[in-house]
Amino acid sequence: MSSVEPIAVVGGGIGGLAAALALGRAGNAVNLYEQADAFSEAGAGIGLGPNAMRVLQAWGLGPSLQEAGCAPQRLIARHADNGRIVGQLPMGQSFITAYGAPYLTVHRADLQHTLLGAVSQQTSATLLTHHHLSGLVNDTHGFELQFKDKSNTYPAHILIGADGLHSAVRTTVFDKTPPNASGHWAYRALLPMHEVPQSFRQMDIGIWMGTRLHVVHYPVRGGEFLNLVVLIESPNQASQPGWDVLRSAAQITEDLKQATHNTYAELQDLIHAVNGWRAWCLFDREPLEHPSQMVKGSVALLGDAAHPMLPYLAQGAGMAIEDAACFAMHWKNASLSAEQRLLNYAQARWQRVSRVQQRARRNGQLFHADGLLRLARDTAMKLGGARWMDMPWLYGTSN
Ligand SMILES: Cc1cc2nc3c(=O)[nH]c(=O)nc-3n(C[C@H](O)[C@H](O)[C@H](O)COP(=O)(O)OP(=O)(O)OC[C@H]3O[C@@H](n4cnc5c(N)ncnc54)[C@H](O)[C@@H]3O)c2cc1C
């Protein structure tokens, strides 16, 4: 397989853009197909662990992301019902010293803009918006990609499905099982910092753990905005895709009021300071069990298409970025067949992402714990201190 034949990447989210960038940097031609009319990301924040930041730094994106984001000094975990601090993890310089990169919190638009800017500078990348993959025909020469409302088909020899949670590539080539509706909901908002109650204007990440809910907040854009997410278990709430988009502002406010009315008054003040909430149903899949769930022949899955996870470890995008770097590294090995290179990518990735998927679920149980589990968690955090909260296995490596 010559490197001049474009690799087709379907999906231009963080994973697809990262894949186009990683492959482009290594001199590979890429056609990136995105269904939307423009590349865009939700108006929300995102946390990038040092594992993802090391990759982004290696791609030369460290300075612009650091300028656009924030490097929180600490992660502070509290009880949502009384505000008591349960544990603290120093971040800031301690993370740079330990892991060679900071933990950054950024506006998603800034991350997307940075990745898109870098991809656009590559002459080897062709970006095709308004291309919604609707079908895939496998022939002896490779594939013909079919796109909605396009009369011609597009040939491809190697295909990367980076088309997210409801991936068409996955459904067509791998399995049709829908993702698992967790019964958990994320309510997100970005507040101008001057509208935030004074005690929350900190360069820290805050996590407030309650019964069947938790709240996360952190600054983005150098402290111009506070990103706020309230995560709630509501297993009886209808969770079909699209429902969240239809939820009215009044309904969302009511959901939040009901779920948080027993929480600490200061936390409620922060929640009430928000006007514009948006709701997301949270989905995941069973943790990966085998590399064949990421690669079949000359088709690879990457990011949420391969391994969607609950956001309780803040690593979905981080894993997509790591996937991209790993794919490009294995693709370089031109002495191997294309299929073997793809398989090597899947073999290198599946166990790590599987562990992250499992740990994300586990964090949900711990953050939302009640009764004995809550007692055990609090005791472990007290005795283990920062060591219990740190994750060298995750932050210390990027593959
Ligand atoms: C509340 C919440 C908080 C989170 N916080 C964090 C965090 O702090 N840190 C972190 O690392 N991760 C976080 N995540 C996870 C992270 O957002 C995702 O894992 C990541 O965005 C996945 O990127 P992706 O590119 O794989 O998929 P997506 O972002 O879903 O991108 C898929 C792209 O494919 C396109 N597409 C879909 N279907 C087609 C088609 N048929 N044809 C063409 N294009 C198509 C879509 O338009 C989209 O642009 C969070 C998630 C949630 C819900």
Short mmCIF file of C-alpha atoms and ligand atoms in Angstrom, two decimals:
data_model
loop_
_atom_site.label_atom_id
_atom_site.label_comp_id
_atom_site.label_asym_id
_atom_site.label_seq_id
_atom_site.Cartn_x
_atom_site.Cartn_y
_atom_site.Cartn_z
CA MET A 1 0.00 0.00 0.00
CA SER A 2 1.63 3.27 -1.00
CA SER A 3 1.33 6.21 1.35
CA VAL A 4 0.08 8.46 -1.48
CA GLU A 5 -3.32 6.74 -1.62
CA PRO A 6 -5.47 8.79 0.74
CA ILE A 7 -6.64 7.15 3.93
CA ALA A 8 -10.34 7.84 4.41
CA VAL A 9 -11.30 9.16 7.85
CA VAL A 10 -15.03 9.42 8.51
CA GLY A 11 -15.93 11.91 11.23
CA GLY A 12 -14.29 15.25 11.98
CA GLY A 13 -14.65 15.42 15.76
CA ILE A 14 -11.62 15.49 18.05
CA GLY A 15 -10.72 11.90 17.11
CA GLY A 16 -11.02 12.35 13.34
CA LEU A 17 -9.09 15.64 13.34
CA ALA A 18 -6.40 14.11 15.54
CA ALA A 19 -6.11 11.14 13.16
CA ALA A 20 -5.86 13.41 10.11
CA LEU A 21 -3.18 15.44 11.86
CA ALA A 22 -1.12 12.49 13.09
CA LEU A 23 -1.21 10.80 9.68
CA GLY A 24 -0.61 14.02 7.79
CA ARG A 25 2.44 14.84 9.91
CA ALA A 26 3.91 11.51 8.85
CA GLY A 27 3.40 12.39 5.18
CA ASN A 28 0.22 10.41 4.51
CA ALA A 29 -2.58 11.76 2.35
CA VAL A 30 -5.94 11.81 4.16
CA ASN A 31 -9.50 12.49 3.05
CA LEU A 32 -11.54 13.56 6.08
CA TYR A 33 -15.32 13.32 5.64
CA GLU A 34 -17.55 15.18 8.11
CA GLN A 35 -21.34 15.15 7.94
CA ALA A 36 -21.85 18.67 9.30
CA ASP A 37 -21.56 21.81 7.19
CA ALA A 38 -18.69 23.00 9.36
CA PHE A 39 -16.39 21.56 11.98
CA SER A 40 -17.77 22.44 15.39
CA GLU A 41 -17.79 21.30 19.00
CA ALA A 42 -20.28 21.68 21.85
CA GLY A 43 -20.07 24.92 23.84
CA ALA A 44 -18.54 23.25 26.87
CA GLY A 45 -15.19 22.61 28.49
CA ILE A 46 -12.98 19.57 28.33
CA GLY A 47 -10.22 18.27 30.57
CA LEU A 48 -7.03 17.02 28.93
CA GLY A 49 -4.87 14.80 31.09
CA PRO A 50 -1.05 14.84 30.74
CA ASN A 51 -1.35 11.62 28.71
CA ALA A 52 -3.26 13.50 25.99
CA MET A 53 -1.27 16.70 26.45
CA ARG A 54 2.04 14.91 25.80
CA VAL A 55 0.68 13.80 22.41
CA LEU A 56 -0.64 17.27 21.60
CA GLN A 57 2.69 18.80 22.64
CA ALA A 58 4.55 16.41 20.36
CA TRP A 59 2.35 17.70 17.53
CA GLY A 60 3.43 21.27 18.37
CA LEU A 61 0.06 22.28 19.84
CA GLY A 62 1.18 22.74 23.46
CA PRO A 63 1.77 26.53 23.42
CA SER A 64 -1.53 27.47 21.76
CA LEU A 65 -3.54 25.15 24.01
CA GLN A 66 -1.79 26.42 27.10
CA GLU A 67 -2.53 29.96 26.04
CA ALA A 68 -6.21 29.12 25.41
CA GLY A 69 -6.75 26.91 28.45
CA CYS A 70 -6.08 26.79 32.17
CA ALA A 71 -3.75 24.61 34.20
CA PRO A 72 -5.71 23.97 37.42
CA GLN A 73 -3.61 23.96 40.57
CA ARG A 74 -5.58 21.29 42.45
CA LEU A 75 -8.43 18.88 42.19
CA ILE A 76 -10.61 19.27 45.28
CA ALA A 77 -13.20 16.60 46.08
CA ARG A 78 -16.03 17.54 48.44
CA HIS A 79 -19.29 16.14 49.73
CA ALA A 80 -22.17 17.64 47.78
CA ASP A 81 -24.46 17.65 50.82
CA ASN A 82 -22.27 19.56 53.30
CA GLY A 83 -19.31 20.96 51.36
CA ARG A 84 -16.76 19.07 53.47
CA ILE A 85 -13.44 18.43 51.66
CA VAL A 86 -12.80 14.69 51.26
CA GLY A 87 -9.55 14.76 49.31
CA GLN A 88 -7.18 16.94 47.30
CA LEU A 89 -4.78 16.23 44.48
CA PRO A 90 -2.09 18.80 43.68
CA MET A 91 -1.90 19.35 39.90
CA GLY A 92 -0.21 22.39 38.34
CA GLN A 93 3.58 22.11 38.50
CA SER A 94 3.40 18.75 40.34
CA PHE A 95 1.82 17.18 37.26
CA ILE A 96 4.39 18.71 34.92
CA THR A 97 7.18 17.38 37.12
CA ALA A 98 5.66 13.91 37.43
CA TYR A 99 4.26 13.48 33.92
CA GLY A 100 6.12 15.89 31.65
CA ALA A 101 2.95 17.76 30.71
CA PRO A 102 0.22 19.75 32.45
CA TYR A 103 -3.39 18.82 33.06
CA LEU A 104 -5.25 21.43 30.99
CA THR A 105 -8.89 22.49 31.00
CA VAL A 106 -9.94 24.08 27.71
CA HIS A 107 -13.01 25.26 25.87
CA ARG A 108 -13.89 22.56 23.33
CA ALA A 109 -14.04 25.16 20.57
CA ASP A 110 -10.42 26.12 21.35
CA LEU A 111 -9.25 22.50 21.15
CA GLN A 112 -11.17 21.93 17.94
CA HIS A 113 -9.91 25.22 16.44
CA THR A 114 -6.31 24.31 17.32
CA LEU A 115 -6.58 20.84 15.78
CA LEU A 116 -8.41 22.11 12.71
CA GLY A 117 -5.84 24.87 12.20
CA ALA A 118 -3.00 22.34 12.30
CA VAL A 119 -4.79 19.92 9.93
CA SER A 120 -5.63 22.73 7.51
CA GLN A 121 -1.95 23.61 7.22
CA GLN A 122 -1.21 20.14 5.89
CA THR A 123 -1.34 19.96 2.14
CA SER A 124 -1.84 16.20 2.40
CA ALA A 125 -5.24 16.54 4.13
CA THR A 126 -8.45 17.13 2.20
CA LEU A 127 -11.35 18.22 4.41
CA LEU A 128 -14.80 17.45 3.06
CA THR A 129 -17.70 18.80 5.11
CA HIS A 130 -21.35 18.06 4.31
CA HIS A 131 -20.42 14.41 3.69
CA HIS A 132 -22.65 12.08 5.68
CA LEU A 133 -21.54 8.47 5.22
CA SER A 134 -24.63 6.47 4.30
CA GLY A 135 -23.18 3.27 2.87
CA LEU A 136 -20.08 1.26 2.17
CA VAL A 137 -19.55 -1.14 -0.72
CA ASN A 138 -16.68 -3.56 -0.41
CA ASP A 139 -15.12 -4.52 -3.74
CA THR A 140 -11.92 -6.29 -4.76
CA HIS A 141 -9.99 -2.98 -4.86
CA GLY A 142 -11.12 -1.72 -1.46
CA PHE A 143 -14.28 0.24 -0.73
CA GLU A 144 -16.64 2.66 -2.35
CA LEU A 145 -17.94 5.15 0.22
CA GLN A 146 -21.47 6.39 -0.33
CA PHE A 147 -22.60 9.74 1.03
CA LYS A 148 -26.09 11.07 1.52
CA ASP A 149 -27.24 13.33 -1.37
CA LYS A 150 -24.04 12.66 -3.40
CA SER A 151 -24.44 10.89 -6.70
CA ASN A 152 -20.82 9.74 -7.02
CA THR A 153 -19.05 7.31 -4.70
CA TYR A 154 -15.58 7.80 -3.22
CA PRO A 155 -12.98 5.03 -3.35
CA ALA A 156 -10.92 4.11 -0.31
CA HIS A 157 -8.43 1.37 0.53
CA ILE A 158 -8.06 2.11 4.22
CA LEU A 159 -10.93 3.43 6.28
CA ILE A 160 -10.92 4.91 9.79
CA GLY A 161 -14.32 5.23 11.46
CA ALA A 162 -14.02 8.23 13.79
CA ASP A 163 -17.73 8.94 13.55
CA GLY A 164 -18.57 8.88 17.21
CA LEU A 165 -21.04 7.14 19.48
CA HIS A 166 -23.57 6.17 16.78
CA SER A 167 -20.89 5.30 14.24
CA ALA A 168 -22.13 4.32 10.77
CA VAL A 169 -18.77 2.63 10.07
CA ARG A 170 -19.19 0.51 13.17
CA THR A 171 -22.78 -0.42 12.30
CA THR A 172 -21.86 -1.32 8.73
CA VAL A 173 -18.62 -3.22 9.31
CA PHE A 174 -18.54 -4.35 12.94
CA ASP A 175 -21.79 -4.78 14.85
CA LYS A 176 -25.24 -3.28 14.95
CA THR A 177 -25.66 -3.39 18.74
CA PRO A 178 -26.67 0.07 19.92
CA PRO A 179 -24.66 1.75 22.66
CA ASN A 180 -25.83 1.31 26.24
CA ALA A 181 -28.07 4.08 27.62
CA SER A 182 -26.64 4.42 31.12
CA GLY A 183 -29.57 6.25 32.69
CA HIS A 184 -27.08 8.97 33.63
CA TRP A 185 -27.47 12.55 32.41
CA ALA A 186 -25.05 15.42 32.05
CA TYR A 187 -26.33 18.98 32.40
CA ARG A 188 -23.73 21.38 31.10
CA ALA A 189 -23.22 25.13 31.21
CA LEU A 190 -20.49 27.70 30.65
CA LEU A 191 -20.73 30.78 32.86
CA PRO A 192 -18.84 34.03 32.44
CA MET A 193 -16.62 34.10 35.53
CA HIS A 194 -18.00 37.47 36.65
CA GLU A 195 -21.44 35.78 37.06
CA VAL A 196 -20.01 32.99 39.22
CA PRO A 197 -20.37 33.20 43.04
CA GLN A 198 -17.09 34.46 44.47
CA SER A 199 -16.05 31.22 46.23
CA PHE A 200 -16.02 29.33 42.90
CA ARG A 201 -13.65 31.76 41.14
CA GLN A 202 -10.65 29.48 41.59
CA MET A 203 -8.00 27.94 39.34
CA ASP A 204 -8.96 24.48 40.62
CA ILE A 205 -11.09 21.58 39.51
CA GLY A 206 -13.96 21.00 41.92
CA ILE A 207 -15.81 17.70 42.27
CA TRP A 208 -18.83 17.52 44.58
CA MET A 209 -19.91 13.95 45.28
CA GLY A 210 -23.50 13.24 46.28
CA THR A 211 -25.95 10.37 46.31
CA ARG A 212 -26.59 9.34 42.71
CA LEU A 213 -25.15 12.64 41.45
CA HIS A 214 -21.99 14.67 41.27
CA VAL A 215 -20.98 18.11 40.10
CA VAL A 216 -17.75 19.09 38.34
CA HIS A 217 -16.50 22.60 37.63
CA TYR A 218 -13.32 24.12 36.30
CA PRO A 219 -12.15 27.34 34.64
CA VAL A 220 -11.47 27.60 30.90
CA ARG A 221 -10.14 30.39 28.62
CA GLY A 222 -7.60 31.59 31.17
CA GLY A 223 -10.37 31.89 33.77
CA GLU A 224 -12.81 33.89 31.61
CA PHE A 225 -15.48 31.16 31.95
CA LEU A 226 -16.38 28.45 34.45
CA ASN A 227 -17.36 25.11 32.94
CA LEU A 228 -20.03 23.46 35.06
CA VAL A 229 -21.44 19.94 34.69
CA VAL A 230 -24.08 18.33 36.90
CA LEU A 231 -24.24 14.55 36.46
CA ILE A 232 -27.34 12.78 37.64
CA GLU A 233 -28.60 9.19 37.65
CA SER A 234 -32.21 9.15 36.44
CA PRO A 235 -32.70 5.61 35.17
CA ASN A 236 -36.41 6.15 34.54
CA GLN A 237 -35.91 9.13 32.28
CA ALA A 238 -36.39 8.23 28.59
CA SER A 239 -32.92 8.03 27.13
CA GLN A 240 -33.30 7.52 23.44
CA PRO A 241 -30.85 9.52 21.32
CA GLY A 242 -32.20 12.96 20.53
CA TRP A 243 -34.41 13.24 23.62
CA ASP A 244 -31.95 15.55 25.30
CA VAL A 245 -32.02 17.95 22.39
CA LEU A 246 -35.81 18.25 22.76
CA ARG A 247 -35.75 18.86 26.52
CA SER A 248 -36.92 22.43 27.13
CA ALA A 249 -35.00 24.89 29.29
CA ALA A 250 -37.85 24.85 31.84
CA GLN A 251 -37.81 21.03 32.04
CA ILE A 252 -34.05 21.01 32.48
CA THR A 253 -34.24 23.57 35.27
CA GLU A 254 -36.91 21.43 36.96
CA ASP A 255 -34.77 18.24 36.59
CA LEU A 256 -31.90 20.02 38.25
CA LYS A 257 -33.99 21.51 41.02
CA GLN A 258 -35.40 18.12 41.93
CA ALA A 259 -32.04 16.38 41.85
CA THR A 260 -30.02 18.96 43.75
CA HIS A 261 -32.45 20.39 46.33
CA ASN A 262 -30.67 18.54 49.17
CA THR A 263 -27.18 19.71 48.25
CA TYR A 264 -25.00 22.26 50.03
CA ALA A 265 -26.41 25.80 49.81
CA GLU A 266 -23.24 27.22 48.22
CA LEU A 267 -23.39 24.58 45.48
CA GLN A 268 -27.05 25.36 44.85
CA ASP A 269 -26.13 29.05 44.51
CA LEU A 270 -23.72 28.10 41.74
CA ILE A 271 -26.30 25.93 39.98
CA HIS A 272 -28.91 28.68 40.22
CA ALA A 273 -26.50 31.20 38.69
CA VAL A 274 -26.91 29.43 35.32
CA ASN A 275 -29.47 30.37 32.66
CA GLY A 276 -28.48 28.28 29.68
CA TRP A 277 -28.26 24.58 30.61
CA ARG A 278 -27.99 21.85 28.00
CA ALA A 279 -28.73 18.20 28.73
CA TRP A 280 -26.99 15.08 27.37
CA CYS A 281 -28.01 11.44 27.85
CA LEU A 282 -24.85 9.47 28.59
CA PHE A 283 -24.11 6.27 26.71
CA ASP A 284 -21.25 3.82 26.83
CA ARG A 285 -20.39 0.31 25.65
CA GLU A 286 -19.09 -2.74 27.43
CA PRO A 287 -15.30 -2.42 27.87
CA LEU A 288 -13.39 -3.84 24.91
CA GLU A 289 -12.45 -7.50 25.16
CA HIS A 290 -10.53 -8.09 21.96
CA PRO A 291 -8.61 -6.18 19.26
CA SER A 292 -11.10 -7.42 16.63
CA GLN A 293 -13.57 -4.94 18.14
CA MET A 294 -11.35 -2.10 16.87
CA VAL A 295 -10.11 -3.42 13.52
CA LYS A 296 -11.51 -5.62 10.76
CA GLY A 297 -9.31 -6.06 7.68
CA SER A 298 -8.65 -2.57 6.36
CA VAL A 299 -11.21 -0.79 8.56
CA ALA A 300 -10.28 0.65 11.95
CA LEU A 301 -12.42 2.33 14.59
CA LEU A 302 -11.08 5.21 16.67
CA GLY A 303 -12.38 7.28 19.58
CA ASP A 304 -16.03 7.01 20.64
CA ALA A 305 -16.84 4.89 17.57
CA ALA A 306 -14.63 2.18 19.10
CA HIS A 307 -14.93 2.68 22.85
CA PRO A 308 -17.48 5.19 24.11
CA MET A 309 -17.26 5.65 27.85
CA LEU A 310 -18.91 7.54 30.68
CA PRO A 311 -17.19 10.90 31.18
CA TYR A 312 -16.25 10.13 34.81
CA LEU A 313 -12.56 9.85 34.14
CA ALA A 314 -12.53 12.77 31.66
CA GLN A 315 -10.67 10.66 29.12
CA GLY A 316 -12.92 9.99 26.07
CA ALA A 317 -11.21 12.62 23.95
CA GLY A 318 -7.86 11.77 25.53
CA MET A 319 -8.22 8.17 24.38
CA ALA A 320 -9.23 9.33 20.87
CA ILE A 321 -6.07 11.49 20.72
CA GLU A 322 -3.93 8.58 21.92
CA ASP A 323 -5.63 6.29 19.35
CA ALA A 324 -4.74 8.73 16.58
CA ALA A 325 -1.07 8.92 17.58
CA CYS A 326 -0.88 5.14 17.90
CA PHE A 327 -2.53 4.54 14.53
CA ALA A 328 -0.10 6.89 12.77
CA MET A 329 2.86 5.25 14.50
CA HIS A 330 1.87 1.76 13.38
CA TRP A 331 0.90 2.94 9.90
CA LYS A 332 4.51 4.09 9.41
CA ASN A 333 5.74 0.52 9.37
CA ALA A 334 5.68 0.13 5.58
CA SER A 335 7.40 -3.25 5.69
CA LEU A 336 4.12 -4.77 6.92
CA SER A 337 0.86 -5.25 5.06
CA ALA A 338 -1.79 -2.60 5.61
CA GLU A 339 -4.00 -5.13 7.45
CA GLN A 340 -1.15 -6.10 9.77
CA ARG A 341 -0.42 -2.46 10.58
CA LEU A 342 -4.06 -1.89 11.48
CA LEU A 343 -4.11 -5.01 13.61
CA ASN A 344 -0.99 -3.84 15.43
CA TYR A 345 -2.79 -0.58 16.21
CA ALA A 346 -5.75 -2.46 17.71
CA GLN A 347 -3.49 -4.79 19.65
CA ALA A 348 -1.61 -1.83 21.10
CA ARG A 349 -4.77 0.00 22.15
CA TRP A 350 -7.59 -2.27 23.24
CA GLN A 351 -6.40 -3.17 26.74
CA ARG A 352 -5.66 0.41 27.73
CA VAL A 353 -8.98 1.79 26.52
CA SER A 354 -10.79 -1.16 28.09
CA ARG A 355 -9.22 -0.31 31.44
CA VAL A 356 -10.20 3.33 31.05
CA GLN A 357 -13.79 2.37 30.17
CA GLN A 358 -13.97 0.17 33.28
CA ARG A 359 -12.44 2.80 35.52
CA ALA A 360 -14.86 5.44 34.20
CA ARG A 361 -17.82 3.23 35.23
CA ARG A 362 -16.20 2.55 38.59
CA ASN A 363 -15.69 6.27 39.21
CA GLY A 364 -19.41 6.78 38.60
CA GLN A 365 -20.19 4.27 41.37
CA LEU A 366 -17.67 5.87 43.73
CA PHE A 367 -18.69 9.48 43.04
CA HIS A 368 -22.39 8.63 43.50
CA ALA A 369 -21.96 6.27 46.46
CA ASP A 370 -24.17 6.07 49.49
CA GLY A 371 -24.00 4.02 52.71
CA LEU A 372 -21.07 1.66 53.23
CA LEU A 373 -19.47 2.28 49.85
CA ARG A 374 -19.40 6.00 50.56
CA LEU A 375 -17.80 5.35 53.95
CA ALA A 376 -15.18 3.09 52.37
CA ARG A 377 -14.46 5.69 49.66
CA ASP A 378 -14.07 8.50 52.17
CA THR A 379 -11.81 6.41 54.40
CA ALA A 380 -9.66 5.42 51.44
CA MET A 381 -9.37 9.05 50.33
CA LYS A 382 -8.47 10.16 53.85
CA LEU A 383 -5.85 7.46 54.41
CA GLY A 384 -4.51 7.34 50.85
CA GLY A 385 -4.55 11.12 50.36
CA ALA A 386 -3.39 12.45 47.01
CA ARG A 387 -1.84 9.09 46.14
CA TRP A 388 -5.30 7.53 46.11
CA MET A 389 -6.58 10.17 43.68
CA ASP A 390 -3.59 10.19 41.35
CA MET A 391 -3.43 7.77 38.40
CA PRO A 392 0.15 7.24 37.20
CA TRP A 393 -0.99 4.23 35.11
CA LEU A 394 -3.19 6.63 33.14
CA TYR A 395 -1.29 9.92 33.14
CA GLY A 396 2.22 8.47 32.98
CA THR A 397 1.92 6.85 29.58
CA SER A 398 0.13 7.72 26.33
CA ASN A 399 -0.27 4.28 24.83
C1 LIG B 1 -20.56 15.50 29.54
C2 LIG B 1 -19.30 15.03 28.89
C3 LIG B 1 -18.08 15.46 29.38
C4 LIG B 1 -16.88 14.98 28.82
N1 LIG B 1 -15.70 15.43 29.32
C5 LIG B 1 -14.55 14.97 28.80
C6 LIG B 1 -13.29 15.41 29.32
O1 LIG B 1 -13.23 16.23 30.23
N2 LIG B 1 -12.15 14.90 28.76
C7 LIG B 1 -12.17 14.00 27.72
O2 LIG B 1 -11.10 13.58 27.25
N3 LIG B 1 -13.35 13.57 27.21
C8 LIG B 1 -14.53 14.03 27.72
N4 LIG B 1 -15.72 13.61 27.20
C9 LIG B 1 -15.72 12.63 26.10
C10 LIG B 1 -15.41 13.27 24.76
O3 LIG B 1 -16.27 14.37 24.53
C11 LIG B 1 -15.59 12.26 23.64
O4 LIG B 1 -15.00 11.03 23.99
C12 LIG B 1 -14.93 12.76 22.36
O5 LIG B 1 -15.48 14.00 21.99
C13 LIG B 1 -15.11 11.74 21.25
O6 LIG B 1 -14.57 12.24 20.07
P1 LIG B 1 -14.80 11.48 18.70
O7 LIG B 1 -14.11 12.31 17.67
O8 LIG B 1 -14.45 10.05 18.84
O9 LIG B 1 -16.38 11.51 18.47
P2 LIG B 1 -17.33 12.76 18.23
O10 LIG B 1 -16.88 13.94 18.98
O11 LIG B 1 -18.73 12.28 18.45
O12 LIG B 1 -17.14 13.10 16.68
C14 LIG B 1 -17.72 12.31 15.67
C15 LIG B 1 -17.81 13.15 14.41
O13 LIG B 1 -18.29 12.32 13.36
C16 LIG B 1 -19.30 12.99 12.64
N5 LIG B 1 -20.16 11.95 12.08
C17 LIG B 1 -21.02 11.14 12.74
N6 LIG B 1 -21.63 10.30 11.87
C18 LIG B 1 -21.15 10.60 10.63
C19 LIG B 1 -21.39 10.06 9.33
N7 LIG B 1 -22.27 9.07 9.12
N8 LIG B 1 -20.72 10.60 8.28
C20 LIG B 1 -19.82 11.60 8.47
N9 LIG B 1 -19.56 12.15 9.68
C21 LIG B 1 -20.21 11.65 10.76
C22 LIG B 1 -19.99 13.86 13.70
O14 LIG B 1 -20.67 14.95 13.11
C23 LIG B 1 -18.81 14.31 14.55
O15 LIG B 1 -18.21 15.47 14.05
C24 LIG B 1 -16.93 14.08 27.73
C25 LIG B 1 -18.15 13.67 27.21
C26 LIG B 1 -19.33 14.14 27.78
C27 LIG B 1 -20.65 13.69 27.21
#
